[in-house]
Amino acid sequence: WSLTSLKLLVGREKVARAVLMRSRTLLLATSAFSLSLVSAFPTPALSALSTRSSASSTRSSITGLEMAARLPKLVAFDLDATLWYPEMYQLWGGGAPFKPNKDGTLSDKSGTRCYLMGASAKILSHLRTDPQWKDTKVAYVSCTDEPDWAEECMDLFRAGSLSLQQTVDIKEIYKANKNKHFQSLHKKTGIPYEDMIFFDNENHNCVNVQPLGVTCIYTPKGMTQEAWEQGLAKHAKAEVSAR
């Protein structure tokens, strides 16, 4: 070994010892800090912290219950490109009769497949089977170009064990400004506009209906779970603001 190599080796050993000593010092300091925390927060204090955490959870639960108490009395859905896709006019050249497929889709006479969008089936089934929605009416509000084809699709599409026909209470399916559809719904049901919520993939329909006081949710991606939750939250917030 050369003298230079030996000096280098000794230097490295000194650095290693210094690093080791510093690590031990930090470890001791950390242990001391942990002990000080235990001393600062004895069992009663920790119990108080736990109680505050439980209270926070309770407040969250109450908020959820309050939101449930403000559920809309009428939930309305557009059909084309909100509950299903393609839109009926996009099936021109095919269309009825439709045939159900094993995967839950439908095929028109030209072989084009139609499917329920997003969480449509789950949401419609939930509205009909969950007891908290027993006092809420479901409406289909559409200006579809082919209402007869839409009726057949409602017969064949499934939402759990139910057809889409079995999940709806009222249908307003005709060409008109959708403001008129909701005036008709209000007249038939007596439900205030403020107790209605409406999902539609065309923003201009939301713009036309919203002045009545209906909570409107624009759904460019169809009836997704996110849109559903957004709608319920928006409606609950509007209810609170109105009080």
PDB file of C-alpha atoms in Angstrom:
ATOM      1  CA  TRP A   1       0.000   0.000   0.000  1.00  0.00           C
ATOM      2  CA  SER A   2       1.283   3.488  -0.753  1.00  0.00           C
ATOM      3  CA  LEU A   3       1.265   6.221   1.872  1.00  0.00           C
ATOM      4  CA  THR A   4      -1.369   8.138  -0.131  1.00  0.00           C
ATOM      5  CA  SER A   5      -3.710   5.080  -0.213  1.00  0.00           C
ATOM      6  CA  LEU A   6      -3.372   4.584   3.548  1.00  0.00           C
ATOM      7  CA  LYS A   7      -4.220   8.233   4.227  1.00  0.00           C
ATOM      8  CA  LEU A   8      -7.263   7.978   1.976  1.00  0.00           C
ATOM      9  CA  LEU A   9      -8.457   4.828   3.756  1.00  0.00           C
ATOM     10  CA  VAL A  10      -8.057   6.409   7.197  1.00  0.00           C
ATOM     11  CA  GLY A  11      -9.988   9.467   6.036  1.00  0.00           C
ATOM     12  CA  ARG A  12     -12.885   7.339   4.816  1.00  0.00           C
ATOM     13  CA  GLU A  13     -13.038   5.469   8.159  1.00  0.00           C
ATOM     14  CA  LYS A  14     -13.246   8.770  10.042  1.00  0.00           C
ATOM     15  CA  VAL A  15     -16.143   9.918   7.828  1.00  0.00           C
ATOM     16  CA  ALA A  16     -17.967   6.610   8.363  1.00  0.00           C
ATOM     17  CA  ARG A  17     -17.600   6.889  12.158  1.00  0.00           C
ATOM     18  CA  ALA A  18     -18.892  10.452  12.085  1.00  0.00           C
ATOM     19  CA  VAL A  19     -21.987   9.427  10.071  1.00  0.00           C
ATOM     20  CA  LEU A  20     -22.665   6.524  12.451  1.00  0.00           C
ATOM     21  CA  MET A  21     -22.417   8.769  15.523  1.00  0.00           C
ATOM     22  CA  ARG A  22     -24.776  11.333  13.964  1.00  0.00           C
ATOM     23  CA  SER A  23     -27.332   8.596  13.168  1.00  0.00           C
ATOM     24  CA  ARG A  24     -27.260   7.387  16.781  1.00  0.00           C
ATOM     25  CA  THR A  25     -27.745  10.938  18.037  1.00  0.00           C
ATOM     26  CA  LEU A  26     -30.795  11.434  15.785  1.00  0.00           C
ATOM     27  CA  LEU A  27     -32.272   8.101  16.890  1.00  0.00           C
ATOM     28  CA  LEU A  28     -31.950   9.055  20.567  1.00  0.00           C
ATOM     29  CA  ALA A  29     -33.502  12.453  19.894  1.00  0.00           C
ATOM     30  CA  THR A  30     -36.447  10.851  18.086  1.00  0.00           C
ATOM     31  CA  SER A  31     -37.043   8.437  20.972  1.00  0.00           C
ATOM     32  CA  ALA A  32     -36.968  11.285  23.470  1.00  0.00           C
ATOM     33  CA  PHE A  33     -39.472  13.248  21.372  1.00  0.00           C
ATOM     34  CA  SER A  34     -41.819  10.241  21.219  1.00  0.00           C
ATOM     35  CA  LEU A  35     -41.660   9.884  25.018  1.00  0.00           C
ATOM     36  CA  SER A  36     -42.424  13.579  25.448  1.00  0.00           C
ATOM     37  CA  LEU A  37     -45.558  13.159  23.283  1.00  0.00           C
ATOM     38  CA  VAL A  38     -46.761  10.295  25.454  1.00  0.00           C
ATOM     39  CA  SER A  39     -46.208  12.431  28.557  1.00  0.00           C
ATOM     40  CA  ALA A  40     -47.957  15.416  26.992  1.00  0.00           C
ATOM     41  CA  PHE A  41     -50.993  13.351  25.997  1.00  0.00           C
ATOM     42  CA  PRO A  42     -51.843  10.877  28.762  1.00  0.00           C
ATOM     43  CA  THR A  43     -54.713   8.425  28.350  1.00  0.00           C
ATOM     44  CA  PRO A  44     -57.554  10.905  29.204  1.00  0.00           C
ATOM     45  CA  ALA A  45     -56.253  13.384  26.626  1.00  0.00           C
ATOM     46  CA  LEU A  46     -56.001  10.696  23.978  1.00  0.00           C
ATOM     47  CA  SER A  47     -59.573   9.682  24.795  1.00  0.00           C
ATOM     48  CA  ALA A  48     -60.672  13.272  24.286  1.00  0.00           C
ATOM     49  CA  LEU A  49     -58.985  13.303  20.889  1.00  0.00           C
ATOM     50  CA  SER A  50     -60.794  10.070  20.014  1.00  0.00           C
ATOM     51  CA  THR A  51     -64.106  11.584  21.167  1.00  0.00           C
ATOM     52  CA  ARG A  52     -63.584  14.631  18.947  1.00  0.00           C
ATOM     53  CA  SER A  53     -62.868  12.308  16.011  1.00  0.00           C
ATOM     54  CA  SER A  54     -66.086  10.388  16.701  1.00  0.00           C
ATOM     55  CA  ALA A  55     -68.030  13.642  16.898  1.00  0.00           C
ATOM     56  CA  SER A  56     -66.637  14.641  13.527  1.00  0.00           C
ATOM     57  CA  SER A  57     -67.805  11.315  12.067  1.00  0.00           C
ATOM     58  CA  THR A  58     -71.254  11.851  13.588  1.00  0.00           C
ATOM     59  CA  ARG A  59     -71.469  15.294  12.021  1.00  0.00           C
ATOM     60  CA  SER A  60     -70.663  13.737   8.640  1.00  0.00           C
ATOM     61  CA  SER A  61     -73.424  11.165   9.183  1.00  0.00           C
ATOM     62  CA  ILE A  62     -75.903  13.877  10.109  1.00  0.00           C
ATOM     63  CA  THR A  63     -74.995  15.758   6.955  1.00  0.00           C
ATOM     64  CA  GLY A  64     -75.698  12.611   4.941  1.00  0.00           C
ATOM     65  CA  LEU A  65     -79.055  12.138   6.666  1.00  0.00           C
ATOM     66  CA  GLU A  66     -79.993  15.761   6.058  1.00  0.00           C
ATOM     67  CA  MET A  67     -79.125  15.349   2.381  1.00  0.00           C
ATOM     68  CA  ALA A  68     -81.316  12.230   2.226  1.00  0.00           C
ATOM     69  CA  ALA A  69     -84.185  14.246   3.741  1.00  0.00           C
ATOM     70  CA  ARG A  70     -83.892  16.664   0.831  1.00  0.00           C
ATOM     71  CA  LEU A  71     -84.183  14.105  -1.947  1.00  0.00           C
ATOM     72  CA  PRO A  72     -86.050  15.400  -4.997  1.00  0.00           C
ATOM     73  CA  LYS A  73     -89.689  14.397  -5.402  1.00  0.00           C
ATOM     74  CA  LEU A  74     -89.216  13.943  -9.155  1.00  0.00           C
ATOM     75  CA  VAL A  75     -86.135  12.796 -11.075  1.00  0.00           C
ATOM     76  CA  ALA A  76     -86.248  13.347 -14.835  1.00  0.00           C
ATOM     77  CA  PHE A  77     -83.920  11.960 -17.483  1.00  0.00           C
ATOM     78  CA  ASP A  78     -83.412  12.712 -21.134  1.00  0.00           C
ATOM     79  CA  LEU A  79     -83.115   9.522 -23.221  1.00  0.00           C
ATOM     80  CA  ASP A  80     -80.816   9.884 -26.262  1.00  0.00           C
ATOM     81  CA  ALA A  81     -77.136  10.231 -25.288  1.00  0.00           C
ATOM     82  CA  THR A  82     -78.109  10.548 -21.609  1.00  0.00           C
ATOM     83  CA  LEU A  83     -79.474   7.114 -20.720  1.00  0.00           C
ATOM     84  CA  TRP A  84     -78.454   5.323 -23.919  1.00  0.00           C
ATOM     85  CA  TYR A  85     -76.384   5.639 -27.063  1.00  0.00           C
ATOM     86  CA  PRO A  86     -76.539   6.028 -30.074  1.00  0.00           C
ATOM     87  CA  GLU A  87     -79.321   8.576 -30.450  1.00  0.00           C
ATOM     88  CA  MET A  88     -82.338   7.306 -32.351  1.00  0.00           C
ATOM     89  CA  TYR A  89     -81.727   9.499 -35.402  1.00  0.00           C
ATOM     90  CA  GLN A  90     -78.265   7.938 -35.705  1.00  0.00           C
ATOM     91  CA  LEU A  91     -79.985   4.605 -36.367  1.00  0.00           C
ATOM     92  CA  TRP A  92     -81.762   5.815 -39.512  1.00  0.00           C
ATOM     93  CA  GLY A  93     -81.292   3.129 -42.127  1.00  0.00           C
ATOM     94  CA  GLY A  94     -81.656   0.544 -39.362  1.00  0.00           C
ATOM     95  CA  GLY A  95     -83.768   1.005 -36.257  1.00  0.00           C
ATOM     96  CA  ALA A  96     -86.609  -1.275 -35.157  1.00  0.00           C
ATOM     97  CA  PRO A  97     -87.006  -4.105 -34.571  1.00  0.00           C
ATOM     98  CA  PHE A  98     -84.351  -4.365 -31.875  1.00  0.00           C
ATOM     99  CA  LYS A  99     -82.859  -7.572 -30.529  1.00  0.00           C
ATOM    100  CA  PRO A 100     -81.453  -7.961 -26.999  1.00  0.00           C
ATOM    101  CA  ASN A 101     -77.905  -9.327 -26.678  1.00  0.00           C
ATOM    102  CA  LYS A 102     -76.449 -11.403 -23.850  1.00  0.00           C
ATOM    103  CA  ASP A 103     -74.239  -8.517 -22.717  1.00  0.00           C
ATOM    104  CA  GLY A 104     -77.237  -6.247 -22.093  1.00  0.00           C
ATOM    105  CA  THR A 105     -76.876  -4.248 -25.310  1.00  0.00           C
ATOM    106  CA  LEU A 106     -79.430  -4.129 -28.128  1.00  0.00           C
ATOM    107  CA  SER A 107     -78.892  -4.563 -31.861  1.00  0.00           C
ATOM    108  CA  ASP A 108     -81.084  -2.792 -34.386  1.00  0.00           C
ATOM    109  CA  LYS A 109     -82.079  -4.434 -37.666  1.00  0.00           C
ATOM    110  CA  SER A 110     -78.877  -3.257 -39.348  1.00  0.00           C
ATOM    111  CA  GLY A 111     -76.731  -4.766 -36.583  1.00  0.00           C
ATOM    112  CA  THR A 112     -75.811  -1.460 -34.905  1.00  0.00           C
ATOM    113  CA  ARG A 113     -75.388  -1.912 -31.176  1.00  0.00           C
ATOM    114  CA  CYS A 114     -77.123   0.316 -28.626  1.00  0.00           C
ATOM    115  CA  TYR A 115     -76.088   0.421 -24.975  1.00  0.00           C
ATOM    116  CA  LEU A 116     -76.967   2.077 -21.679  1.00  0.00           C
ATOM    117  CA  MET A 117     -74.506   4.796 -20.764  1.00  0.00           C
ATOM    118  CA  GLY A 118     -72.441   5.050 -17.597  1.00  0.00           C
ATOM    119  CA  ALA A 119     -74.374   4.192 -14.435  1.00  0.00           C
ATOM    120  CA  SER A 120     -77.836   4.492 -16.028  1.00  0.00           C
ATOM    121  CA  ALA A 121     -78.966   0.942 -15.210  1.00  0.00           C
ATOM    122  CA  LYS A 122     -77.605   1.100 -11.656  1.00  0.00           C
ATOM    123  CA  ILE A 123     -79.244   4.469 -10.933  1.00  0.00           C
ATOM    124  CA  LEU A 124     -82.651   3.517 -12.351  1.00  0.00           C
ATOM    125  CA  SER A 125     -82.648   0.246 -10.431  1.00  0.00           C
ATOM    126  CA  HIS A 126     -81.672   2.135  -7.262  1.00  0.00           C
ATOM    127  CA  LEU A 127     -84.553   4.579  -7.702  1.00  0.00           C
ATOM    128  CA  ARG A 128     -87.059   1.723  -7.924  1.00  0.00           C
ATOM    129  CA  THR A 129     -85.696  -0.619  -5.262  1.00  0.00           C
ATOM    130  CA  ASP A 130     -84.255   1.574  -2.482  1.00  0.00           C
ATOM    131  CA  PRO A 131     -86.964   2.426   0.109  1.00  0.00           C
ATOM    132  CA  GLN A 132     -85.678   5.992   0.557  1.00  0.00           C
ATOM    133  CA  TRP A 133     -86.884   6.769  -2.992  1.00  0.00           C
ATOM    134  CA  LYS A 134     -90.382   5.314  -2.579  1.00  0.00           C
ATOM    135  CA  ASP A 135     -92.004   8.768  -2.669  1.00  0.00           C
ATOM    136  CA  THR A 136     -90.016   9.983  -5.693  1.00  0.00           C
ATOM    137  CA  LYS A 137     -91.375   9.820  -9.231  1.00  0.00           C
ATOM    138  CA  VAL A 138     -89.202   9.054 -12.262  1.00  0.00           C
ATOM    139  CA  ALA A 139     -89.829  10.777 -15.590  1.00  0.00           C
ATOM    140  CA  TYR A 140     -88.394  10.424 -19.083  1.00  0.00           C
ATOM    141  CA  VAL A 141     -88.267  13.779 -20.865  1.00  0.00           C
ATOM    142  CA  SER A 142     -87.227  13.513 -24.503  1.00  0.00           C
ATOM    143  CA  CYS A 143     -87.434  15.112 -27.922  1.00  0.00           C
ATOM    144  CA  THR A 144     -86.189  11.969 -29.666  1.00  0.00           C
ATOM    145  CA  ASP A 145     -86.736  11.777 -33.421  1.00  0.00           C
ATOM    146  CA  GLU A 146     -88.075   8.225 -33.206  1.00  0.00           C
ATOM    147  CA  PRO A 147     -90.362   7.874 -30.163  1.00  0.00           C
ATOM    148  CA  ASP A 148     -91.646   4.440 -31.258  1.00  0.00           C
ATOM    149  CA  TRP A 149     -88.092   3.106 -31.428  1.00  0.00           C
ATOM    150  CA  ALA A 150     -87.427   4.648 -28.021  1.00  0.00           C
ATOM    151  CA  GLU A 151     -90.456   2.844 -26.595  1.00  0.00           C
ATOM    152  CA  GLU A 152     -89.143  -0.477 -27.900  1.00  0.00           C
ATOM    153  CA  CYS A 153     -85.718   0.212 -26.398  1.00  0.00           C
ATOM    154  CA  MET A 154     -87.375   0.940 -23.055  1.00  0.00           C
ATOM    155  CA  ASP A 155     -89.111  -2.437 -23.261  1.00  0.00           C
ATOM    156  CA  LEU A 156     -85.849  -4.276 -23.920  1.00  0.00           C
ATOM    157  CA  PHE A 157     -83.157  -2.476 -21.919  1.00  0.00           C
ATOM    158  CA  ARG A 158     -82.762  -3.785 -18.370  1.00  0.00           C
ATOM    159  CA  ALA A 159     -82.027  -1.963 -15.124  1.00  0.00           C
ATOM    160  CA  GLY A 160     -81.301  -4.888 -12.856  1.00  0.00           C
ATOM    161  CA  SER A 161     -84.412  -7.071 -12.813  1.00  0.00           C
ATOM    162  CA  LEU A 162     -86.586  -4.330 -14.312  1.00  0.00           C
ATOM    163  CA  SER A 163     -87.068  -3.017 -17.830  1.00  0.00           C
ATOM    164  CA  LEU A 164     -86.698   0.717 -18.367  1.00  0.00           C
ATOM    165  CA  GLN A 165     -90.470   0.818 -18.860  1.00  0.00           C
ATOM    166  CA  GLN A 166     -90.875  -0.518 -15.330  1.00  0.00           C
ATOM    167  CA  THR A 167     -88.639   2.155 -13.830  1.00  0.00           C
ATOM    168  CA  VAL A 168     -90.611   5.166 -15.095  1.00  0.00           C
ATOM    169  CA  ASP A 169     -93.769   6.823 -13.757  1.00  0.00           C
ATOM    170  CA  ILE A 170     -94.331   9.553 -16.334  1.00  0.00           C
ATOM    171  CA  LYS A 171     -93.145  10.025 -19.917  1.00  0.00           C
ATOM    172  CA  GLU A 172     -93.016  13.324 -21.783  1.00  0.00           C
ATOM    173  CA  ILE A 173     -91.679  12.331 -25.208  1.00  0.00           C
ATOM    174  CA  TYR A 174     -92.400  14.778 -28.020  1.00  0.00           C
ATOM    175  CA  LYS A 175     -90.836  17.635 -29.952  1.00  0.00           C
ATOM    176  CA  ALA A 176     -90.989  20.872 -27.958  1.00  0.00           C
ATOM    177  CA  ASN A 177     -88.957  23.215 -25.801  1.00  0.00           C
ATOM    178  CA  LYS A 178     -88.341  21.127 -22.680  1.00  0.00           C
ATOM    179  CA  ASN A 179     -89.655  23.987 -20.591  1.00  0.00           C
ATOM    180  CA  LYS A 180     -93.082  22.791 -21.816  1.00  0.00           C
ATOM    181  CA  HIS A 181     -92.325  19.195 -20.819  1.00  0.00           C
ATOM    182  CA  PHE A 182     -91.734  20.338 -17.251  1.00  0.00           C
ATOM    183  CA  GLN A 183     -94.785  22.556 -17.158  1.00  0.00           C
ATOM    184  CA  SER A 184     -96.734  19.431 -18.084  1.00  0.00           C
ATOM    185  CA  LEU A 185     -94.983  17.377 -15.376  1.00  0.00           C
ATOM    186  CA  HIS A 186     -95.790  20.048 -12.807  1.00  0.00           C
ATOM    187  CA  LYS A 187     -99.435  20.108 -13.858  1.00  0.00           C
ATOM    188  CA  LYS A 188     -99.796  16.299 -13.802  1.00  0.00           C
ATOM    189  CA  THR A 189     -98.010  15.679 -10.496  1.00  0.00           C
ATOM    190  CA  GLY A 190     -98.451  18.883  -8.497  1.00  0.00           C
ATOM    191  CA  ILE A 191     -94.775  18.617  -7.559  1.00  0.00           C
ATOM    192  CA  PRO A 192     -93.078  22.024  -7.186  1.00  0.00           C
ATOM    193  CA  TYR A 193     -90.325  22.736  -9.688  1.00  0.00           C
ATOM    194  CA  GLU A 194     -87.913  23.176  -6.788  1.00  0.00           C
ATOM    195  CA  ASP A 195     -88.444  19.499  -5.900  1.00  0.00           C
ATOM    196  CA  MET A 196     -87.441  18.312  -9.384  1.00  0.00           C
ATOM    197  CA  ILE A 197     -84.041  17.390 -10.788  1.00  0.00           C
ATOM    198  CA  PHE A 198     -83.250  16.955 -14.487  1.00  0.00           C
ATOM    199  CA  PHE A 199     -80.342  15.293 -16.304  1.00  0.00           C
ATOM    200  CA  ASP A 200     -79.686  16.080 -19.984  1.00  0.00           C
ATOM    201  CA  ASN A 201     -76.695  15.825 -22.340  1.00  0.00           C
ATOM    202  CA  GLU A 202     -77.665  19.008 -24.225  1.00  0.00           C
ATOM    203  CA  ASN A 203     -76.894  22.174 -22.319  1.00  0.00           C
ATOM    204  CA  HIS A 204     -79.518  24.286 -24.104  1.00  0.00           C
ATOM    205  CA  ASN A 205     -82.228  22.075 -22.602  1.00  0.00           C
ATOM    206  CA  CYS A 206     -80.846  22.772 -19.135  1.00  0.00           C
ATOM    207  CA  VAL A 207     -80.788  26.493 -19.936  1.00  0.00           C
ATOM    208  CA  ASN A 208     -84.463  26.369 -21.007  1.00  0.00           C
ATOM    209  CA  VAL A 209     -85.657  24.436 -17.962  1.00  0.00           C
ATOM    210  CA  GLN A 210     -83.606  25.965 -15.155  1.00  0.00           C
ATOM    211  CA  PRO A 211     -85.558  29.285 -14.945  1.00  0.00           C
ATOM    212  CA  LEU A 212     -88.559  27.280 -13.707  1.00  0.00           C
ATOM    213  CA  GLY A 213     -86.596  26.409 -10.575  1.00  0.00           C
ATOM    214  CA  VAL A 214     -85.678  22.844 -11.556  1.00  0.00           C
ATOM    215  CA  THR A 215     -82.190  21.637 -10.571  1.00  0.00           C
ATOM    216  CA  CYS A 216     -80.562  20.896 -13.950  1.00  0.00           C
ATOM    217  CA  ILE A 217     -77.431  18.835 -14.516  1.00  0.00           C
ATOM    218  CA  TYR A 218     -75.591  18.897 -17.840  1.00  0.00           C
ATOM    219  CA  THR A 219     -74.363  15.386 -18.720  1.00  0.00           C
ATOM    220  CA  PRO A 220     -72.102  15.523 -21.802  1.00  0.00           C
ATOM    221  CA  LYS A 221     -70.820  12.012 -20.993  1.00  0.00           C
ATOM    222  CA  GLY A 222     -74.233  10.558 -20.309  1.00  0.00           C
ATOM    223  CA  MET A 223     -75.635   9.414 -16.990  1.00  0.00           C
ATOM    224  CA  THR A 224     -72.483   8.771 -14.979  1.00  0.00           C
ATOM    225  CA  GLN A 225     -72.264   8.147 -11.235  1.00  0.00           C
ATOM    226  CA  GLU A 226     -70.409  11.453 -10.921  1.00  0.00           C
ATOM    227  CA  ALA A 227     -73.263  13.344 -12.602  1.00  0.00           C
ATOM    228  CA  TRP A 228     -75.780  11.623 -10.329  1.00  0.00           C
ATOM    229  CA  GLU A 229     -73.919  12.544  -7.152  1.00  0.00           C
ATOM    230  CA  GLN A 230     -73.343  16.082  -8.410  1.00  0.00           C
ATOM    231  CA  GLY A 231     -77.064  16.434  -9.047  1.00  0.00           C
ATOM    232  CA  LEU A 232     -78.090  15.249  -5.582  1.00  0.00           C
ATOM    233  CA  ALA A 233     -75.560  17.546  -3.915  1.00  0.00           C
ATOM    234  CA  LYS A 234     -76.648  20.543  -6.004  1.00  0.00           C
ATOM    235  CA  HIS A 235     -80.322  19.892  -5.243  1.00  0.00           C
ATOM    236  CA  ALA A 236     -79.668  19.536  -1.490  1.00  0.00           C
ATOM    237  CA  LYS A 237     -77.666  22.776  -1.497  1.00  0.00           C
ATOM    238  CA  ALA A 238     -80.469  24.592  -3.335  1.00  0.00           C
ATOM    239  CA  GLU A 239     -82.940  23.332  -0.724  1.00  0.00           C
ATOM    240  CA  VAL A 240     -80.791  24.716   2.096  1.00  0.00           C
ATOM    241  CA  SER A 241     -80.376  28.076   0.341  1.00  0.00           C
ATOM    242  CA  ALA A 242     -84.137  28.365  -0.153  1.00  0.00           C
ATOM    243  CA  ARG A 243     -84.808  28.046   3.596  1.00  0.00           C
TER     244      ARG A 243
END
